[in-house]
Coordinates of N, CA and C in Angstrom, one line a residue:
X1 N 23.5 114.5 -10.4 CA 22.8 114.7 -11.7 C 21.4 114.2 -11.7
X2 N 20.8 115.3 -12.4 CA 19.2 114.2 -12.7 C 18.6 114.4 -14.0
X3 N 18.5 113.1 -14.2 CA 18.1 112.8 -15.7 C 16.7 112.1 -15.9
X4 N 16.4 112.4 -17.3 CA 14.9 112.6 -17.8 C 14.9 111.4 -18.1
X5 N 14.4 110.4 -18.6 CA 13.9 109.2 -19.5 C 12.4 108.9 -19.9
X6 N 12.8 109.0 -20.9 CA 11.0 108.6 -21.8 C 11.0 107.3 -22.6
X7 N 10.5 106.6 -22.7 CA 10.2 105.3 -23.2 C 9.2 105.2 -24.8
X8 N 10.2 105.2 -25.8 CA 9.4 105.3 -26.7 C 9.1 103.9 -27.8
X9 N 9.3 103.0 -27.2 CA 9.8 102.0 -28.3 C 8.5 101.1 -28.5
X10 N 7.4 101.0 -28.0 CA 6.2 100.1 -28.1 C 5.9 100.8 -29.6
X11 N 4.4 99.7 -29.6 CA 3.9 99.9 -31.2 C 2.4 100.4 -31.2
X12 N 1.7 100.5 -29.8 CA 0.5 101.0 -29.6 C -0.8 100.1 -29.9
X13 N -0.4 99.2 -30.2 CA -1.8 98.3 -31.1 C -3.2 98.6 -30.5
X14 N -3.4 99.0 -29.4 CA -5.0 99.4 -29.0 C -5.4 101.0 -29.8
X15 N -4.4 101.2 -30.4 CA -5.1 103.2 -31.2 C -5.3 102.1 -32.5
X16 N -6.6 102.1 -33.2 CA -6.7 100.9 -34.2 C -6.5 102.6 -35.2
X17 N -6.7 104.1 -35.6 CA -6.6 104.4 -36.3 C -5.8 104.9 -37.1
X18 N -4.9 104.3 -36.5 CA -3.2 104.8 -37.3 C -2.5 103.7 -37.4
X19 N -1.8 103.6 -38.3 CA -0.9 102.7 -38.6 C 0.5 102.5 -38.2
X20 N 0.6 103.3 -37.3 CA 1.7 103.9 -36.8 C 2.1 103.7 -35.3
X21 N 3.3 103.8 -34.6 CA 3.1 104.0 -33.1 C 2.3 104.9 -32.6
X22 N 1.9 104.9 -32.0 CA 1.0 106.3 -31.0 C 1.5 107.3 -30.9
X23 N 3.0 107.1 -30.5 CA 4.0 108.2 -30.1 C 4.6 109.1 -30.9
X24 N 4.7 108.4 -32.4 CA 5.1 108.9 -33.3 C 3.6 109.7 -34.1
X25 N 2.4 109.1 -33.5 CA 1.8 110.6 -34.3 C 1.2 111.7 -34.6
X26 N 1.6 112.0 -35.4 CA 1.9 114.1 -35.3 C 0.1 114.6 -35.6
X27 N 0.5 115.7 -34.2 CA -1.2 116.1 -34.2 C -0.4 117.9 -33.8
X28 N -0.7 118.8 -34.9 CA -0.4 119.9 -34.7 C 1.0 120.0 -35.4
X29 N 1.5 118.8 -36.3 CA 2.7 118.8 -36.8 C 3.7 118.2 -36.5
X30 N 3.9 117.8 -35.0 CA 4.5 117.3 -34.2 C 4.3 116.1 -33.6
X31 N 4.9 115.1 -33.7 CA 4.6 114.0 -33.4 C 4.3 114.0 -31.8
X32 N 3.4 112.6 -30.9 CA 3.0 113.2 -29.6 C 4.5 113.2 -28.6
X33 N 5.5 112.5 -29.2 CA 6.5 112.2 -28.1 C 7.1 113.7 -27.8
X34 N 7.2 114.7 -29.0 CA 7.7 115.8 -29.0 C 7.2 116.7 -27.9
X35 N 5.4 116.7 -28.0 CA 4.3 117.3 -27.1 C 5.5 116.9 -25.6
X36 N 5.2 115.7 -25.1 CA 5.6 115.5 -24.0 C 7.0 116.0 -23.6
X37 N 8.0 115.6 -24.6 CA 9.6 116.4 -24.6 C 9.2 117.6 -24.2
X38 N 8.4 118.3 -24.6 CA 8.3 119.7 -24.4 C 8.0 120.1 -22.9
X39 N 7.2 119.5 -22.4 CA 6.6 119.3 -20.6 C 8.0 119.1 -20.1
X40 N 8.9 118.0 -20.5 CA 9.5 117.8 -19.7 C 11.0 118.5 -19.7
X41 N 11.0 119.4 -20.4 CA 12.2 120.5 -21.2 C 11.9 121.7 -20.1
X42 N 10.7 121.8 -19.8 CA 10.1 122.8 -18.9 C 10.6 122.9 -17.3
X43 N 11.6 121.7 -17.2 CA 12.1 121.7 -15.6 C 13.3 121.9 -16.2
X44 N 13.8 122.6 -15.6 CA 16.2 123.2 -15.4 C 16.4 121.8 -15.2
X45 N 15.9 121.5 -13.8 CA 16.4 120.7 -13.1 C 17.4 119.3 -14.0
X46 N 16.5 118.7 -14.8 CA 16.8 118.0 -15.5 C 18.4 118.2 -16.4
X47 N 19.7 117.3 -16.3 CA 20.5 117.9 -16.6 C 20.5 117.3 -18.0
X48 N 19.9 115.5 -18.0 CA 19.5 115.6 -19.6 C 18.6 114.4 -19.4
X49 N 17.9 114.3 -21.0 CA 16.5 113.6 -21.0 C 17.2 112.1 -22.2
X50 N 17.0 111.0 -21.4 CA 17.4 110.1 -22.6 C 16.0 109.7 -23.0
X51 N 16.0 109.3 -24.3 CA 14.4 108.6 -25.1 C 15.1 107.7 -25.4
X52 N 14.6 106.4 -25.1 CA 14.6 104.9 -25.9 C 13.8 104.9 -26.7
X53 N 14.3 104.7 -28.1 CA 13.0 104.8 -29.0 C 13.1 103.5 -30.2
X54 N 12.2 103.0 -30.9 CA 12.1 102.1 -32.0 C 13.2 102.5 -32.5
X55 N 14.4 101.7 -32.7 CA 15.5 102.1 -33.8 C 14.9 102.4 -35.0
X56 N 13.4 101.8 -35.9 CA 13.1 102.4 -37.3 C 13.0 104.0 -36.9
X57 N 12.5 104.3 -36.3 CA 12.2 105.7 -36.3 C 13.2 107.1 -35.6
X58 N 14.6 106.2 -35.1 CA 15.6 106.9 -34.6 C 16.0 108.3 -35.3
X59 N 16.0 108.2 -36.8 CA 16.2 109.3 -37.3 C 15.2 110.2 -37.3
X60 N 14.1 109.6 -37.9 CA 12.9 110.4 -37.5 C 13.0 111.4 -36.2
X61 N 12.7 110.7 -35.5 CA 13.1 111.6 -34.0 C 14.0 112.4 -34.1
X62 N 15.2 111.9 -34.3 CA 16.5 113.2 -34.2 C 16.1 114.6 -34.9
X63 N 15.3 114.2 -35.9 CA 15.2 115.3 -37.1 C 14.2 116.3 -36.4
X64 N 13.2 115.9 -35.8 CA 12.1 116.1 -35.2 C 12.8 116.9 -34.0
X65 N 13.1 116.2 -33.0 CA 14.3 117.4 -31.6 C 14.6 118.2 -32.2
X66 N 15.7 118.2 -33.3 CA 16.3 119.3 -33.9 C 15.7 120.5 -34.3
X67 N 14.3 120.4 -35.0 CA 13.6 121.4 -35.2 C 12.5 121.9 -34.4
X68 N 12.5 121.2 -33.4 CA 10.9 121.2 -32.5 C 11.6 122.0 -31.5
X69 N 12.6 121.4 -30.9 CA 12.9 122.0 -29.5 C 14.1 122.6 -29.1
X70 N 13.4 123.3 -28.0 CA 14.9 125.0 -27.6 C 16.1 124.3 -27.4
X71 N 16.2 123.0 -26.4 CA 17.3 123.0 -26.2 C 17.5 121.5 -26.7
X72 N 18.0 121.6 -27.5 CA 17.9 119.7 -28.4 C 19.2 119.2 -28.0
X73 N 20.4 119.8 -27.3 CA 22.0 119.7 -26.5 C 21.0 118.6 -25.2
X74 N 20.4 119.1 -24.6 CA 20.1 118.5 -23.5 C 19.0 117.3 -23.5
X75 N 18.6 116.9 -24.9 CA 18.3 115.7 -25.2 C 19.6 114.5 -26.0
X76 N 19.4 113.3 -25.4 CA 20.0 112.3 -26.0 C 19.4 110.9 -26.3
X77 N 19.1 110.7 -27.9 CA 18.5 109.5 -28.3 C 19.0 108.1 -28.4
X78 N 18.1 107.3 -27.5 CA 19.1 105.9 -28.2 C 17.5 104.6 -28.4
X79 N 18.5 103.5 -28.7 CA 17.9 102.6 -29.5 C 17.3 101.5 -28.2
X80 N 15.7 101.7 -28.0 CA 14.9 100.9 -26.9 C 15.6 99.1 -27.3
X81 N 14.5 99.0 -26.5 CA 14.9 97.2 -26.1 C 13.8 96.4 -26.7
X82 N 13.0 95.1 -26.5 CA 12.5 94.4 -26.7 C 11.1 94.6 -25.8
X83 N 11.6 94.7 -24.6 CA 10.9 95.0 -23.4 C 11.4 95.8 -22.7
X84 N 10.0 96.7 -22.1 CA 9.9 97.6 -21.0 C 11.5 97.8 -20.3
X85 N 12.0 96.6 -19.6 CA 13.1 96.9 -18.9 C 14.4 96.6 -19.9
X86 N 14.4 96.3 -20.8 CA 15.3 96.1 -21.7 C 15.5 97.8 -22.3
X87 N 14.3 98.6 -22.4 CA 14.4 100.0 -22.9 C 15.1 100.9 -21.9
X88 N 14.5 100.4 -20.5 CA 15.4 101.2 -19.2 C 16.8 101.3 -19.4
X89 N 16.9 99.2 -19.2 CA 18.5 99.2 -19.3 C 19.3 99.9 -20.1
X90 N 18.8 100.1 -21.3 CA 19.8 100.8 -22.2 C 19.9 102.1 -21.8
X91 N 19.1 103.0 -21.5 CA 19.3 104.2 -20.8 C 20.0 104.0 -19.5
X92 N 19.7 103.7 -18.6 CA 20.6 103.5 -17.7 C 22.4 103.2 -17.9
X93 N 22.5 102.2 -18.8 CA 24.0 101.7 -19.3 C 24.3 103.2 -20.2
X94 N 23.1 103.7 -20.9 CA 23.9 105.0 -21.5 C 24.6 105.9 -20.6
X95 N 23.3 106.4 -19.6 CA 23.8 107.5 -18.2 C 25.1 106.6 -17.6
X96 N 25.7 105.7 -17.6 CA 26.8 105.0 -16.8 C 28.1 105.3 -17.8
X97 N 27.7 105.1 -19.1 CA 28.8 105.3 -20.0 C 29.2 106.7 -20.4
X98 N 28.2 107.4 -20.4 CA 28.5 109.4 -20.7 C 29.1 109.7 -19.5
X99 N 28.4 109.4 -18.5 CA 29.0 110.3 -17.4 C 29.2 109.5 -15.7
X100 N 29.0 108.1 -15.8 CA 29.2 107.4 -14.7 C 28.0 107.6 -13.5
X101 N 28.2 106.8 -13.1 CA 27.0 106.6 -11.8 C 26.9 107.8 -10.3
X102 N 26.9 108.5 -9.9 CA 27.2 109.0 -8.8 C 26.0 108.8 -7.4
X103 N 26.3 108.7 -6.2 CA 25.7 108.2 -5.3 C 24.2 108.8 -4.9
X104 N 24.4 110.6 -5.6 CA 22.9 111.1 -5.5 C 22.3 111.3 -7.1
X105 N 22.5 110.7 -7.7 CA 22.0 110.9 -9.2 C 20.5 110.5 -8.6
X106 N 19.5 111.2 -9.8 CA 18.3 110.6 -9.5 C 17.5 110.5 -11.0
X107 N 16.6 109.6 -11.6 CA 15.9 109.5 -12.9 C 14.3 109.0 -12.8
X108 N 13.9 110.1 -13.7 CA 12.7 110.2 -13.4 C 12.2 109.6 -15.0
X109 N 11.6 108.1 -15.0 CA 11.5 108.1 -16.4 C 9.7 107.7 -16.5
X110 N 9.7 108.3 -17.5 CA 8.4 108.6 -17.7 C 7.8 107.7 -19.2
X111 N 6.7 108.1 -20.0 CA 5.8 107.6 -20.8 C 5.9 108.7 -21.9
X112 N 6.5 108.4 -23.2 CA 6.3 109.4 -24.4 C 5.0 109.1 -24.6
X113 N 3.7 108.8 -24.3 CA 2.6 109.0 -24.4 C 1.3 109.5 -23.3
X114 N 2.2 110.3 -22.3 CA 1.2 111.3 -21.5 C 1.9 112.3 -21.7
X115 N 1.2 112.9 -22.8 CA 2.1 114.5 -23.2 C 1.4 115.8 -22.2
X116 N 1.0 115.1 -21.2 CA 0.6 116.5 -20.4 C 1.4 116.3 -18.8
X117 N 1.8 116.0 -18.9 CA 3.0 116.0 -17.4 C 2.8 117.1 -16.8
X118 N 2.7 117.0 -15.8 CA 3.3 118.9 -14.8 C 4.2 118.9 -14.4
X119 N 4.6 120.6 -14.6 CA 5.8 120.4 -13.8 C 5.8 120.0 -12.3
X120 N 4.9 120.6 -12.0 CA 4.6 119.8 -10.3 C 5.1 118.5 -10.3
X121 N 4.5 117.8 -10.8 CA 4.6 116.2 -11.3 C 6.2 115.9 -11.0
X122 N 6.7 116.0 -12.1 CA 8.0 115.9 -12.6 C 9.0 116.7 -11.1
X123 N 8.5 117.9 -10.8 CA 9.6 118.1 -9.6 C 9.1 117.2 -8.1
X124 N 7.9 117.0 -7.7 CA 7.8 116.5 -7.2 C 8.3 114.9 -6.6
X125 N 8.4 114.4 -8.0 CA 9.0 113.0 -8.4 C 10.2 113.2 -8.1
X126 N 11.4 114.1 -9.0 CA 12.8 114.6 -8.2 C 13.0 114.5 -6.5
X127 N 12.2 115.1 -6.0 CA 12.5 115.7 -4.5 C 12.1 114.2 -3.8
X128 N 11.0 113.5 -4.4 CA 10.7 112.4 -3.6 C 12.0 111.0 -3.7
X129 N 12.4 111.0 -4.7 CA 13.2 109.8 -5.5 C 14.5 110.5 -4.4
X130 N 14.6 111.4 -4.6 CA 16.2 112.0 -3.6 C 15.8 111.7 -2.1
X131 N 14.5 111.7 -1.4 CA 14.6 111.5 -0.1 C 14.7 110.2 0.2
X132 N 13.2 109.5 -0.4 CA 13.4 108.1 -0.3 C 13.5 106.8 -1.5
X133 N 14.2 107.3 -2.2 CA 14.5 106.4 -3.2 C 14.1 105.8 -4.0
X134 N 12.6 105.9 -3.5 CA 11.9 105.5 -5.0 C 10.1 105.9 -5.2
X135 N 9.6 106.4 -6.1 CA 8.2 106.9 -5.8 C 7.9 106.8 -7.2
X136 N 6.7 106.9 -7.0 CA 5.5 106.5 -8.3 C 4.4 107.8 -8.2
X137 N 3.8 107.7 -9.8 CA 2.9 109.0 -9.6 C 1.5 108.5 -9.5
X138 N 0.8 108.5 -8.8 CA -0.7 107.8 -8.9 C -1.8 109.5 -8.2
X139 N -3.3 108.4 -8.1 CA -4.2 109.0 -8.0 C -5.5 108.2 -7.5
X140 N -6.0 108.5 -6.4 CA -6.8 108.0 -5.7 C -8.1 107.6 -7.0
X141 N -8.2 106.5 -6.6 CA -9.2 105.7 -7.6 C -10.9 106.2 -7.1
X142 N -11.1 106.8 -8.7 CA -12.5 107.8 -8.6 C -13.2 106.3 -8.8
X143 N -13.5 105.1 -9.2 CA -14.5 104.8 -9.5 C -14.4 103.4 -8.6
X144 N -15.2 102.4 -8.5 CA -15.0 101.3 -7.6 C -14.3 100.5 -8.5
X145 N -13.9 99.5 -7.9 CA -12.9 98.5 -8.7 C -13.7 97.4 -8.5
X146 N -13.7 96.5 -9.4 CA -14.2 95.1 -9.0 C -13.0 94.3 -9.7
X147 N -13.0 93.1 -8.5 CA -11.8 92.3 -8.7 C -12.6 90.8 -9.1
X148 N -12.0 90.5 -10.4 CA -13.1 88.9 -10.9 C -11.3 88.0 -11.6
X149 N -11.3 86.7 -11.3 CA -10.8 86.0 -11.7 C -11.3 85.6 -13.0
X150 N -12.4 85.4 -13.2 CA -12.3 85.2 -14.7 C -13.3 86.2 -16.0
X151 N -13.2 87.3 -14.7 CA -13.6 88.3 -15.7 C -15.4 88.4 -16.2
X152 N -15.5 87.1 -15.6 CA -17.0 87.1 -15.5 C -18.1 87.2 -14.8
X153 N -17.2 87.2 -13.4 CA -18.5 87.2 -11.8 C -17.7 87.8 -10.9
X154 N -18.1 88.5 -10.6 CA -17.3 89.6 -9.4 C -16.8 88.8 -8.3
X155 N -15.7 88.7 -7.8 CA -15.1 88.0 -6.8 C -15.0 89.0 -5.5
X156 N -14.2 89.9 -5.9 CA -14.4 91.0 -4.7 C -14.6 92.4 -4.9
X157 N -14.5 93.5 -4.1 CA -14.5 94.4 -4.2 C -14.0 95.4 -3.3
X158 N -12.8 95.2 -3.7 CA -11.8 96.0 -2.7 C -12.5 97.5 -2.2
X159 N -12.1 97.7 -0.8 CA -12.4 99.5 -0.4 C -11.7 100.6 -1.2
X160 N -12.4 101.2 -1.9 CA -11.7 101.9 -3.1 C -10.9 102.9 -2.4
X161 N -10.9 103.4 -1.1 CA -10.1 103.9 -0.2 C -8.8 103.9 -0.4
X162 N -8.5 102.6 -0.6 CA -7.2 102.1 -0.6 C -6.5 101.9 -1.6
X163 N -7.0 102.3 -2.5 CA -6.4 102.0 -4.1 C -6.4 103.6 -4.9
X164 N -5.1 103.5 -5.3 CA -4.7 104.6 -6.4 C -4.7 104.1 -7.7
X165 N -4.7 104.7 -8.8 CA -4.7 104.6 -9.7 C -3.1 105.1 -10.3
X166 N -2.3 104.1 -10.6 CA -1.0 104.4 -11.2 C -0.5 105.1 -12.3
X167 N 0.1 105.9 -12.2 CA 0.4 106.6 -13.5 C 2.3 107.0 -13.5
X168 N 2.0 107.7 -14.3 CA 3.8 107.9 -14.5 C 4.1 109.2 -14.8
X169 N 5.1 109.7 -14.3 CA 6.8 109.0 -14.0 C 6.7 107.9 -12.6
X170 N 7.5 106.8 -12.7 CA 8.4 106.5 -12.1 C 10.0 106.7 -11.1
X171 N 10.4 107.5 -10.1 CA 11.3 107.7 -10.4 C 12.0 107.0 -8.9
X172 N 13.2 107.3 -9.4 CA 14.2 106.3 -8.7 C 15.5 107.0 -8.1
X173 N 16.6 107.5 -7.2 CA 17.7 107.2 -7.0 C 18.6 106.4 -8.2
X174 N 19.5 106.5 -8.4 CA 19.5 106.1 -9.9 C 20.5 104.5 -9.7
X175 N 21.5 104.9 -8.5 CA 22.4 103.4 -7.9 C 21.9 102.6 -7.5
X176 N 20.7 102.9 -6.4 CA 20.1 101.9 -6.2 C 19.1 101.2 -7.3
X177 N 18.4 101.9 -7.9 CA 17.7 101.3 -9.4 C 18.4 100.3 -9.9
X178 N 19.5 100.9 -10.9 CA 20.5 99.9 -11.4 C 20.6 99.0 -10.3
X179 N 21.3 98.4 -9.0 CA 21.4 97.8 -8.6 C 20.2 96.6 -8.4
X180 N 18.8 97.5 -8.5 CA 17.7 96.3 -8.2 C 17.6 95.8 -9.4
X181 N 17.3 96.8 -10.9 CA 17.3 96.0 -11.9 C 18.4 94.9 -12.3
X182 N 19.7 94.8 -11.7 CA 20.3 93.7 -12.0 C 20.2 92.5 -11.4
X183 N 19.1 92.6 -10.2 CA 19.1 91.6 -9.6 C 18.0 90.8 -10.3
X184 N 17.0 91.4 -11.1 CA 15.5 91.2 -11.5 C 16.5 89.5 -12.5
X185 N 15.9 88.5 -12.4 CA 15.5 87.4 -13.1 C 15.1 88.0 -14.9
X186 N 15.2 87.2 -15.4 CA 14.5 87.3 -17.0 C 13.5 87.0 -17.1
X187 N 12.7 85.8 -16.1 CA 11.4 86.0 -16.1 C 10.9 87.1 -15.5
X188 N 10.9 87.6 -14.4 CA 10.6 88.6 -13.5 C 10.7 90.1 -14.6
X189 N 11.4 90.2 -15.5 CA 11.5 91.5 -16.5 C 10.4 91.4 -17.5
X190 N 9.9 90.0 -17.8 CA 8.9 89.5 -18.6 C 7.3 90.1 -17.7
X191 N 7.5 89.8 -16.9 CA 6.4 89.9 -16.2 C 6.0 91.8 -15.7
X192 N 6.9 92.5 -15.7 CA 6.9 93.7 -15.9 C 6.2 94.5 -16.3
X193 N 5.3 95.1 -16.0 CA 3.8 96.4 -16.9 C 4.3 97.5 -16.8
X194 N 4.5 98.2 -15.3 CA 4.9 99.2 -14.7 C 6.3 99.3 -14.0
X195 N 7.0 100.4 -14.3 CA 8.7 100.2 -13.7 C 8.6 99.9 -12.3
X196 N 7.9 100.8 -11.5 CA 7.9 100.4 -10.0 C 7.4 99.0 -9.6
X197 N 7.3 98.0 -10.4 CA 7.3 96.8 -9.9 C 8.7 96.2 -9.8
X198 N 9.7 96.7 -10.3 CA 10.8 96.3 -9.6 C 11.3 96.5 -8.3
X199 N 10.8 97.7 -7.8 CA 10.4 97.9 -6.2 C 9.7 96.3 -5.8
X200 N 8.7 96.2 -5.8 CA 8.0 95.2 -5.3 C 8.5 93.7 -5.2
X201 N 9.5 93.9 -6.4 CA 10.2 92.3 -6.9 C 11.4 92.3 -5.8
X202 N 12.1 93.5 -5.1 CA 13.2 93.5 -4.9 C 13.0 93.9 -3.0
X203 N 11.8 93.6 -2.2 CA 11.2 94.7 -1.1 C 11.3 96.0 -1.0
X204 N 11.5 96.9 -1.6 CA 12.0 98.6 -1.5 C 10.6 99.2 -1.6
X205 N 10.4 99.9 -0.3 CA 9.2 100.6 -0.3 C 8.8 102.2 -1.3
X206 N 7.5 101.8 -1.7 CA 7.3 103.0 -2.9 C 6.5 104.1 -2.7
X207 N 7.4 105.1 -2.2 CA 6.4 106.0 -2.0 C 5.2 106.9 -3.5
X208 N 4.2 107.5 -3.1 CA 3.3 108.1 -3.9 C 3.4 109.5 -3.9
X209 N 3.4 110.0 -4.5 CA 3.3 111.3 -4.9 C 2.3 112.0 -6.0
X210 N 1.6 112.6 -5.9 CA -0.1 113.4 -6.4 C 0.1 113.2 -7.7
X211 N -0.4 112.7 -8.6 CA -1.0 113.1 -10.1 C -1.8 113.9 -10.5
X212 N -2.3 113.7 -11.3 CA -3.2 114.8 -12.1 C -3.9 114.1 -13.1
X213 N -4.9 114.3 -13.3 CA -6.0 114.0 -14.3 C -5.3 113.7 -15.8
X214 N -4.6 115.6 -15.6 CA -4.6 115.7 -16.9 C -3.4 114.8 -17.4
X215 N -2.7 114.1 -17.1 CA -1.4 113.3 -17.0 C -2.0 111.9 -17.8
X216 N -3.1 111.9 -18.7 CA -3.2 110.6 -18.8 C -2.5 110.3 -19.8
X217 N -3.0 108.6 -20.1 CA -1.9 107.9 -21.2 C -3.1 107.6 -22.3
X218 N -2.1 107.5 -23.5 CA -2.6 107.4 -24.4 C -2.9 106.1 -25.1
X219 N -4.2 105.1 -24.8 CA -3.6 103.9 -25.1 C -4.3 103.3 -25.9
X220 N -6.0 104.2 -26.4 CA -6.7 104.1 -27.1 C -7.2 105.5 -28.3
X221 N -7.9 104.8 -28.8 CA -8.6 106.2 -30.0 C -9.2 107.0 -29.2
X222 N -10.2 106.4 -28.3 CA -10.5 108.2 -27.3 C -9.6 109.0 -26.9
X223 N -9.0 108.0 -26.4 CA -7.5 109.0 -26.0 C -6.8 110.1 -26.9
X224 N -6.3 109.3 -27.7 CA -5.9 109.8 -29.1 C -7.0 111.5 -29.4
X225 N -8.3 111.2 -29.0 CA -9.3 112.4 -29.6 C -9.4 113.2 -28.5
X226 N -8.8 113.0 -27.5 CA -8.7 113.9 -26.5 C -7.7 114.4 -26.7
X227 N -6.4 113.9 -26.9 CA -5.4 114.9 -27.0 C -5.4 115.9 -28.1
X228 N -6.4 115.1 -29.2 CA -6.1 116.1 -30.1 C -6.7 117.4 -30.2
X229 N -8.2 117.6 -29.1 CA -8.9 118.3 -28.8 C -8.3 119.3 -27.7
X230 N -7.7 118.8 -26.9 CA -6.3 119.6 -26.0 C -5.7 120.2 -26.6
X231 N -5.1 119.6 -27.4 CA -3.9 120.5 -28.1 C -4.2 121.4 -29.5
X232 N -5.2 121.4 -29.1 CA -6.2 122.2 -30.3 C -6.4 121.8 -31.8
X233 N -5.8 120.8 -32.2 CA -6.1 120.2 -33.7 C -6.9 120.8 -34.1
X234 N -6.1 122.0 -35.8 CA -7.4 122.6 -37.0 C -7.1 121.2 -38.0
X235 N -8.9 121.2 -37.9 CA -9.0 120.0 -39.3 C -8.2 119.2 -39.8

């Protein structure tokens, strides 16, 4: 089996122009999580997509699948976590309780706020997570990085060579995931930005696989005015 996961449950606090989660707001009618459901409805492969989402807005959503998208059978909504991995876990314990764990399952969980995914993207992540168990979606870093401890005097400056720029999906082998996420500490789940740091917390090597530009996240008002300029917003 391979299954979809989107992460909807944050509150966005860097978009200062909405009052609202990020994910939840509708540009063209449709809220952005739906935009991205839609990218990711675009692969067969996928046998279903779980969203963790803010339990206030659970209905909202459902109402929203129901009328937005072709196949709303192959989406399944449940109620996120506190934190990043607390939202995993619940999808994960869902996929264990619908239909049990099997040894080549694979899940590719992603961000309800990069509504431009490819399908490249997305199968690429599939085929990688099946060979070696776990891969991330990045992008060679276009600009130099400076590295400063207190944010005030440049300490170093790594060879930008060597550095990608992280993005998402995440995706995993699905037994072995569950197995590293249970091993993760409660501090160590605290400490958590990016899912593929549970690779790192646990030694499991992470492979890379190509991004795309247009795959960004949405985590500011520019942002926000890009998508809406993408996706054609009239007035």
């Amino acid at each position: 089996m391979i299954y979809g996961a989107m992460l909807a449950g944050g509150s966005g606090t860097r978009v200062k122009s909405s009052d609202i989660p990020k994910q939840f707001i509708e540009i063209n009618g449709q809220p952005v999580i739906i935009h991205t459901l839609k990218n990711m409805l675009k692969v067969p492969r996928f046998d279903r997509i779980y969203i963790a989402s803010r339990e206030d807005y659970i209905d909202y959503l459902k109402k929203q699948v129901e009328e937005n998208v072709s196949e709303p059978e192959r989406v399944r909504i449940i109620a996120g976590g506190k934190e990043r991995m607390d939202s995993i876990h619940n999808v994960t314990a869902a996929i264990e309780a619908d239909n049990g764990i099997g040894e080549d399952d694979v899940i590719v969980i992603h961000d309800a706020v990069r509504p431009f995914v490819t399908e490249k993207i997305l199968n690429d992540s599939i085929d990688c997570a099946a060979e070696h168990g776990a891969c991330v979606c990045g992008l060679p870093c276009a600009d130099t990085i400076l590295h400063s401890v207190k944010g005030d005097v440049v300490d170093d400056i790594p060879p930008r060579a060597e550095l990608f720029s992280g993005q998402a999906p995440d995706s995993f082998r699905l037994k072995h995931f569950i197995d590293m996420q249970n091993s993760l500490t409660d501090e160590q789940k605290k400490q958590i930005t990016g899912t593929s740091q549970i690779c790192t917390m646990n030694g499991q090597p992470i492979y890379i696989i190509e991004g795309d530009a247009i795959n960004f996240k949405i985590t500011t008002d520019s942002d926000l005015l890009m998508v809406r300029t993408l996706l054609g917003e009239k007035g």
